[in-house]
Short mmCIF file of C-alpha atoms in Angstrom, two decimals:
data_model
loop_
_atom_site.label_atom_id
_atom_site.label_comp_id
_atom_site.label_asym_id
_atom_site.label_seq_id
_atom_site.Cartn_x
_atom_site.Cartn_y
_atom_site.Cartn_z
CA MET A 34 107.35 -21.39 103.49
CA ASN A 35 105.68 -19.54 100.55
CA THR A 36 106.69 -16.23 100.22
CA VAL A 37 104.23 -13.58 98.73
CA LEU A 38 106.06 -11.11 96.45
CA PRO A 39 104.58 -7.29 96.26
CA CYS A 40 102.60 -6.78 93.64
CA VAL A 41 102.36 -4.15 91.19
CA ALA A 42 99.13 -2.97 90.34
CA ALA A 43 97.14 -4.27 87.41
CA SER A 44 96.62 -0.39 86.63
CA ASP A 45 96.81 3.02 87.90
CA THR A 46 93.03 4.08 86.76
CA ALA A 47 91.73 4.02 90.11
CA THR A 48 93.39 7.33 90.80
CA ALA A 49 94.35 9.05 86.96
CA PRO A 50 91.29 10.12 84.35
CA ARG A 51 90.83 7.11 82.52
CA ILE A 52 92.14 8.03 78.35
CA LEU A 53 90.37 4.75 76.54
CA PRO A 54 91.96 2.89 74.09
CA PRO A 55 90.58 1.45 70.99
CA ARG A 56 88.42 -1.20 70.82
CA ARG A 57 90.63 -3.68 68.79
CA VAL A 58 90.53 -6.19 71.10
CA SER A 59 87.75 -7.77 74.17
CA VAL A 60 86.68 -9.99 76.05
CA ALA A 61 83.25 -11.58 76.00
CA PRO A 62 80.86 -11.56 78.21
CA MET A 63 79.94 -14.97 79.84
CA LEU A 64 77.39 -15.60 81.82
CA GLU A 65 78.88 -17.50 85.38
CA TRP A 66 82.24 -16.80 83.98
CA SER A 67 83.10 -12.87 83.33
CA ASP A 68 82.64 -11.68 87.13
CA ARG A 69 84.44 -9.36 88.52
CA HIS A 70 86.71 -11.83 89.93
CA CYS A 71 87.72 -13.11 86.65
CA ARG A 72 88.04 -9.96 85.41
CA GLN A 73 90.44 -8.63 88.28
CA PHE A 74 92.59 -11.77 87.07
CA HIS A 75 92.32 -10.95 83.21
CA ARG A 76 93.40 -7.71 84.05
CA HIS A 77 96.61 -8.43 84.97
CA ILE A 78 97.56 -9.96 82.30
CA THR A 79 96.21 -7.73 79.79
CA ARG A 80 95.57 -3.87 80.54
CA HIS A 81 94.31 -2.68 77.50
CA THR A 82 91.89 -4.99 76.29
CA TRP A 83 88.40 -4.37 76.84
CA LEU A 84 86.11 -6.39 79.49
CA TYR A 85 82.76 -6.84 79.53
CA THR A 86 80.63 -7.97 82.38
CA GLU A 87 77.99 -10.78 82.57
CA MET A 88 74.91 -9.89 81.47
CA VAL A 89 72.79 -8.23 83.91
CA THR A 90 68.99 -7.55 83.53
CA THR A 91 66.91 -4.76 84.13
CA GLY A 92 64.88 -6.69 86.52
CA SER A 93 67.80 -7.19 88.58
CA LEU A 94 68.63 -3.33 88.50
CA LEU A 95 64.47 -2.26 89.39
CA HIS A 96 64.39 -5.17 91.92
CA GLY A 97 67.34 -6.62 93.02
CA ASP A 98 70.83 -5.47 95.04
CA LEU A 99 72.70 -2.93 93.30
CA GLN A 100 76.12 -3.22 95.08
CA ARG A 101 75.78 -7.14 93.78
CA HIS A 102 75.04 -6.43 90.57
CA LEU A 103 77.18 -3.28 89.47
CA GLU A 104 79.97 -2.97 91.83
CA PHE A 105 83.73 -3.67 89.94
CA ASN A 106 86.93 -3.44 90.96
CA PRO A 107 88.51 0.40 90.35
CA ASP A 108 91.27 -1.34 87.80
CA GLU A 109 89.54 -3.44 85.79
CA HIS A 110 88.87 -0.27 83.11
CA PRO A 111 88.01 -0.40 80.11
CA LEU A 112 85.14 -1.82 81.57
CA ALA A 113 81.70 -2.39 79.68
CA LEU A 114 78.56 -3.25 81.46
CA GLN A 115 76.21 -5.50 79.68
CA LEU A 116 72.55 -5.23 79.59
CA GLY A 117 69.64 -7.72 79.44
CA GLY A 118 65.99 -6.06 78.57
CA SER A 119 63.66 -5.04 75.81
CA GLU A 120 61.60 -2.56 77.81
CA PRO A 121 63.05 0.89 76.75
CA ALA A 122 62.70 3.20 79.87
CA ASP A 123 64.12 -0.23 81.77
CA LEU A 124 67.02 0.26 79.87
CA ALA A 125 67.61 3.58 80.27
CA HIS A 126 67.00 2.93 84.01
CA GLY A 127 70.04 1.00 83.90
CA ALA A 128 72.08 2.53 81.50
CA ARG A 129 72.07 5.17 83.99
CA LEU A 130 72.96 3.62 86.88
CA GLY A 131 76.17 1.73 84.60
CA GLU A 132 77.48 5.82 83.98
CA GLN A 133 77.13 6.99 87.93
CA TRP A 134 79.00 3.09 88.72
CA GLY A 135 81.36 4.31 86.48
CA TYR A 136 81.45 1.68 83.56
CA ASP A 137 83.12 3.31 80.53
CA GLU A 138 80.34 1.27 77.48
CA ILE A 139 76.92 0.08 78.11
CA ASN A 140 76.31 -3.12 76.05
CA LEU A 141 72.86 -4.19 74.69
CA ASN A 142 72.22 -7.94 74.44
CA CYS A 143 70.64 -8.81 71.36
CA GLY A 144 72.46 -12.15 70.96
CA CYS A 145 71.56 -14.61 73.88
CA PRO A 146 69.63 -17.45 72.58
CA SER A 147 68.93 -18.94 76.30
CA GLU A 148 65.02 -20.45 76.69
CA ARG A 149 65.54 -18.54 79.93
CA VAL A 150 65.83 -14.92 78.08
CA GLN A 151 63.68 -15.65 75.80
CA LYS A 152 60.84 -15.68 77.74
CA GLY A 153 61.98 -12.01 79.12
CA ALA A 154 61.95 -11.20 75.16
CA PHE A 155 65.16 -10.01 75.15
CA GLY A 156 68.55 -11.59 73.86
CA ALA A 157 68.89 -12.95 70.31
CA CYS A 158 65.11 -12.53 69.59
CA LEU A 159 64.85 -9.04 69.74
CA MET A 160 66.56 -9.42 66.25
CA ALA A 161 63.13 -9.86 64.78
CA GLU A 162 62.25 -6.02 65.97
CA PRO A 163 64.71 -3.84 65.09
CA GLN A 164 62.94 -0.84 65.86
CA LEU A 165 62.54 -1.90 69.11
CA VAL A 166 66.30 -2.19 69.28
CA ALA A 167 66.66 1.25 68.13
CA ASP A 168 63.78 2.88 70.79
CA CYS A 169 66.37 1.18 73.09
CA VAL A 170 69.00 2.18 71.96
CA LYS A 171 67.64 6.01 71.83
CA ALA A 172 66.46 5.50 75.60
CA MET A 173 70.14 4.88 76.81
CA LYS A 174 71.72 7.50 74.79
CA ASP A 175 69.42 9.91 75.95
CA VAL A 176 70.15 9.26 79.39
CA VAL A 177 74.10 9.25 79.23
CA SER A 178 77.14 10.59 77.80
CA ILE A 179 79.08 6.73 77.41
CA ASP A 180 79.03 4.99 74.32
CA VAL A 181 75.54 2.41 73.85
CA THR A 182 76.87 -0.68 71.71
CA VAL A 183 74.80 -3.25 70.79
CA LYS A 184 76.18 -7.15 70.72
CA HIS A 185 74.22 -9.41 68.03
CA ARG A 186 73.79 -12.64 65.81
CA ILE A 187 74.10 -12.47 61.99
CA GLY A 188 70.16 -14.03 62.41
CA ILE A 189 67.67 -16.32 64.05
CA ASP A 190 66.61 -19.53 63.31
CA ASP A 191 66.67 -19.91 59.60
CA VAL A 192 67.03 -16.61 58.69
CA ASP A 193 70.00 -16.45 58.31
CA SER A 194 70.41 -13.54 55.41
CA TYR A 195 72.82 -11.09 55.25
CA GLU A 196 70.44 -8.72 54.18
CA PHE A 197 68.68 -9.40 57.02
CA MET A 198 71.22 -8.66 59.51
CA ARG A 199 72.45 -5.66 57.33
CA ASP A 200 69.14 -4.26 57.73
CA PHE A 201 68.76 -4.66 61.46
CA VAL A 202 72.39 -2.82 62.03
CA GLY A 203 70.76 -0.24 59.43
CA THR A 204 67.57 0.68 61.56
CA VAL A 205 69.53 0.19 64.78
CA ALA A 206 72.56 2.63 63.52
CA GLU A 207 69.74 5.50 62.68
CA ALA A 208 68.68 5.48 66.57
CA GLY A 209 72.39 6.60 67.39
CA CYS A 210 74.55 3.07 68.03
CA ARG A 211 77.80 3.71 66.18
CA THR A 212 79.93 0.42 67.44
CA PHE A 213 78.03 -3.41 66.88
CA ILE A 214 79.62 -6.60 68.24
CA VAL A 215 78.70 -9.51 65.56
CA HIS A 216 78.82 -12.73 66.53
CA ALA A 217 78.98 -14.21 62.96
CA ARG A 218 76.58 -17.11 63.84
CA ASN A 219 73.35 -17.60 63.74
CA ALA A 220 70.92 -18.22 66.78
CA ILE A 221 68.94 -21.30 67.01
CA LEU A 222 66.20 -20.19 69.53
CA LYS A 223 64.62 -23.84 69.30
CA GLY A 224 66.30 -26.85 69.29
CA LEU A 225 70.09 -25.86 70.56
CA THR A 226 70.93 -25.57 73.56
CA PRO A 227 73.22 -22.05 74.63
CA ARG A 228 76.75 -24.14 74.47
CA GLU A 229 75.38 -25.46 71.45
CA ASN A 230 74.44 -22.66 69.74
CA ARG A 231 78.03 -21.57 70.66
CA GLU A 232 79.11 -24.35 68.19
CA ILE A 233 77.28 -25.40 65.83
CA PRO A 234 75.54 -22.87 63.81
CA PRO A 235 78.56 -22.31 60.91
CA LEU A 236 80.63 -19.17 61.13
CA LYS A 237 80.21 -16.56 58.36
CA TYR A 238 82.71 -14.17 59.26
CA ASP A 239 82.42 -12.55 55.86
CA TYR A 240 79.13 -10.88 57.23
CA ALA A 241 80.87 -9.48 59.29
CA TYR A 242 82.99 -8.13 56.30
CA ARG A 243 80.54 -7.06 54.43
CA LEU A 244 78.66 -4.73 57.19
CA LYS A 245 82.10 -2.72 57.73
CA LYS A 246 82.18 -2.45 53.50
CA GLU A 247 78.69 -0.77 53.70
CA PHE A 248 78.71 0.80 56.51
CA PRO A 249 82.41 2.01 56.90
CA GLU A 250 81.22 4.74 59.70
CA LEU A 251 80.00 2.29 62.10
CA GLU A 252 82.83 0.45 64.74
CA ILE A 253 82.03 -3.38 63.57
CA ILE A 254 83.55 -5.64 65.72
CA LEU A 255 83.72 -9.49 65.39
CA ASN A 256 83.08 -12.15 67.38
CA GLY A 257 83.05 -16.07 67.49
CA GLY A 258 85.28 -18.94 67.70
CA ILE A 259 88.71 -16.79 67.86
CA LYS A 260 91.12 -18.49 69.10
CA THR A 261 94.97 -17.61 67.72
CA ALA A 262 96.58 -14.26 67.69
CA GLU A 263 97.52 -14.80 63.95
CA GLU A 264 93.30 -15.25 63.39
CA MET A 265 93.40 -12.04 65.01
CA ASP A 266 95.55 -10.33 62.81
CA LEU A 267 94.02 -11.45 59.81
CA HIS A 268 90.38 -10.52 61.45
CA LEU A 269 91.63 -6.56 62.09
CA GLN A 270 92.47 -6.58 58.71
CA HIS A 271 88.53 -5.98 57.38
CA VAL A 272 87.12 -5.05 60.63
CA ASP A 273 87.49 -2.87 63.64
CA GLY A 274 87.99 -4.78 66.58
CA VAL A 275 87.70 -8.27 67.42
CA MET A 276 86.01 -10.00 70.67
CA ILE A 277 87.44 -13.46 72.27
CA GLY A 278 85.16 -15.90 74.77
CA ARG A 279 86.51 -18.94 75.79
CA GLU A 280 89.76 -18.63 74.63
CA ALA A 281 90.55 -15.98 76.96
CA TYR A 282 88.97 -17.92 79.83
CA HIS A 283 90.54 -21.35 79.17
CA ASN A 284 93.59 -19.94 78.15
CA PRO A 285 94.12 -16.69 80.00
CA TYR A 286 98.10 -15.90 79.27
CA PHE A 287 97.50 -16.23 75.74
CA MET A 288 96.11 -12.63 76.43
CA ALA A 289 99.86 -11.65 77.67
CA THR A 290 100.65 -10.57 73.80
CA PHE A 291 97.95 -7.99 73.54
CA ASP A 292 98.90 -5.44 74.99
CA GLU A 293 102.41 -4.85 72.62
CA ARG A 294 100.28 -6.89 69.40
CA PHE A 295 97.76 -4.83 69.83
CA TYR A 296 97.85 -1.76 71.65
CA GLY A 297 101.81 -1.11 71.22
CA ASP A 298 102.59 -1.07 74.42
CA ALA A 299 105.75 -2.87 75.55
CA THR A 300 105.32 -2.51 79.03
CA PRO A 301 106.81 -5.47 80.36
CA VAL A 302 104.10 -8.69 80.66
CA LYS A 303 103.77 -10.07 84.25
CA THR A 304 104.84 -13.42 84.18
CA ARG A 305 102.43 -16.35 85.37
CA GLU A 306 104.40 -16.53 89.00
CA GLU A 307 103.71 -13.00 89.67
CA ILE A 308 100.03 -13.07 88.37
CA LEU A 309 99.11 -15.60 91.31
CA HIS A 310 101.42 -13.31 93.91
CA CYS A 311 99.42 -10.36 92.70
CA MET A 312 96.18 -12.27 93.42
CA ILE A 313 96.75 -13.48 96.68
CA PRO A 314 96.55 -9.83 98.53
CA TYR A 315 92.79 -9.50 96.28
CA ILE A 316 91.45 -12.69 97.23
CA TYR A 317 91.99 -11.76 101.16
CA ARG A 318 90.61 -8.71 100.67
CA GLN A 319 87.78 -10.25 99.01
CA LEU A 320 87.39 -12.46 101.95
CA GLU A 321 87.97 -10.19 104.71
CA LEU A 322 84.72 -8.23 102.92
CA TYR A 323 82.43 -10.77 102.05
CA GLY A 324 83.61 -13.90 103.31
CA ASN A 325 81.03 -13.57 106.39
CA ASN A 326 82.63 -16.62 108.15
CA GLY A 327 82.29 -19.16 105.09
CA LYS A 328 78.79 -17.81 104.49
CA GLY A 329 79.40 -15.62 101.71
CA LEU A 330 82.27 -15.15 99.61
CA ARG A 331 84.05 -18.79 98.84
CA LEU A 332 87.90 -19.14 97.78
CA ASN A 333 86.60 -21.63 95.17
CA SER A 334 84.60 -18.32 93.77
CA VAL A 335 88.39 -16.89 92.75
CA ILE A 336 90.34 -19.57 92.36
CA ARG A 337 88.06 -21.37 89.95
CA HIS A 338 88.98 -18.72 86.99
CA MET A 339 92.51 -19.46 87.44
CA LEU A 340 92.43 -23.22 86.27
CA GLY A 341 93.62 -22.21 82.66
CA LEU A 342 96.59 -19.97 83.77
CA MET A 343 99.51 -22.88 83.01
CA MET A 344 97.98 -24.17 79.90
CA GLY A 345 100.47 -25.69 77.54
CA LEU A 346 102.83 -26.03 80.31
CA VAL A 347 104.39 -29.26 81.46
CA GLY A 348 102.60 -29.51 84.98
CA ALA A 349 99.68 -27.41 84.69
CA ARG A 350 97.30 -30.86 85.63
CA ALA A 351 99.35 -30.85 88.82
CA PHE A 352 98.60 -27.27 89.46
CA ARG A 353 94.67 -27.62 88.03
CA GLN A 354 94.43 -30.31 90.57
CA THR A 355 95.59 -28.40 93.40
CA LEU A 356 93.43 -25.75 92.68
CA SER A 357 90.15 -28.10 92.71
CA ASP A 358 91.41 -30.15 95.47
CA SER A 359 88.08 -29.48 97.96
CA LYS A 360 89.69 -30.48 101.17
CA LYS A 361 92.56 -27.40 100.88
CA LEU A 362 90.16 -24.86 99.08
CA ALA A 363 87.96 -25.45 102.15
CA GLN A 364 91.01 -24.28 104.30
CA GLY A 365 90.38 -20.74 102.67
CA LYS A 366 94.14 -20.11 101.81
CA PRO A 367 94.93 -18.09 99.44
CA GLU A 368 98.56 -19.55 99.10
CA ILE A 369 96.83 -22.55 97.40
CA LEU A 370 98.15 -20.34 94.62
CA LEU A 371 101.64 -20.94 95.60
CA GLU A 372 100.90 -24.64 96.74
CA ALA A 373 99.97 -25.60 93.08
CA PHE A 374 102.86 -23.84 91.50
CA GLU A 375 105.20 -25.29 93.21
CA ARG A 376 103.47 -28.62 92.66
CA MET A 377 103.48 -27.89 88.95
CA GLN A 378 107.19 -26.91 89.21
CA SER A 379 108.12 -30.18 90.77
CA VAL A 380 106.43 -32.10 87.72
CA THR A 381 109.20 -32.76 84.92
CA THR A 382 108.56 -33.74 81.22
CA TYR A 383 109.14 -37.21 81.55
CA ASP A 384 106.38 -37.37 84.26
CA ARG A 385 103.68 -35.67 82.08
CA ASN A 386 104.65 -37.85 78.82
CA GLN A 387 104.16 -41.03 81.39
CA GLU A 388 100.93 -39.42 82.67
CA GLU A 389 99.93 -39.07 78.52
CA ALA A 390 100.90 -42.53 77.92
CA ARG A 391 98.34 -44.38 80.17
#
């Protein structure tokens, strides 16, 4: 029978005053991925890396369920709330709520290229209106004491000159924004899907490097296509921070070295097995609070974020298969994590080689 081991909390920030680490490394806001269950899981891997919410629109905060959109687990800090919107007053309202709920940063989305976001006149299309973005930033800064930051692309459609991005940043910086997260690709507003926009437009890291040289007083964080710690080391020679996205989601244990490598914290890192044991009581609590006898939170809502935990190990495929078994998931038992781990351990190198040869 599986035995759940005791779990050390991801952090003690729920009871101690928060001392925020620098934004040397952060995990990008990812729609439908970086929810609070994903962030709780990531926090067991890295204590200091900044985490970002999915984009929350101002309309959701004006007319929706605040608890649903703003609730987070206390040990997710440092944590930023990303807002989507283009009306200064609405964004100020959202920023004020974010600070009241305990977020450490408010980030304005000026980089999402989806048609749905464009219809709301925000996201990447805001780069064409730098003064409006400046007005939005000022409105938010006027009502909160925490940092207000902007995440943006290097350009939109066929406008991709460095000067376009530089002028955008310069205008918004005059409104008091000190931190810019540069997704180093153009946003193609017509003709490419959001996924294609993350892959097809070429990366131009040098734009972010030049931006830091031209605005040394600003905090410049680079985002886009970063997959290894060695790449992060190289970028950090030119910018203040790096933001990773899909690699953090698909290969989360990649982040296990971050605290020591980028923050000088040599505290022992949890093993993959220890992380599984830590997530089990968390899942039980979430199911008890929000499960509603199967009508609310489902087990897979949390489990799905953990499929990549064993990436690169012998038996990783068996681990994923177990966690994707609909019949097992329907039983609603978090111990499926331990079952998946045990199945993974039973797979030998020979078994994997035979599978790959088929």
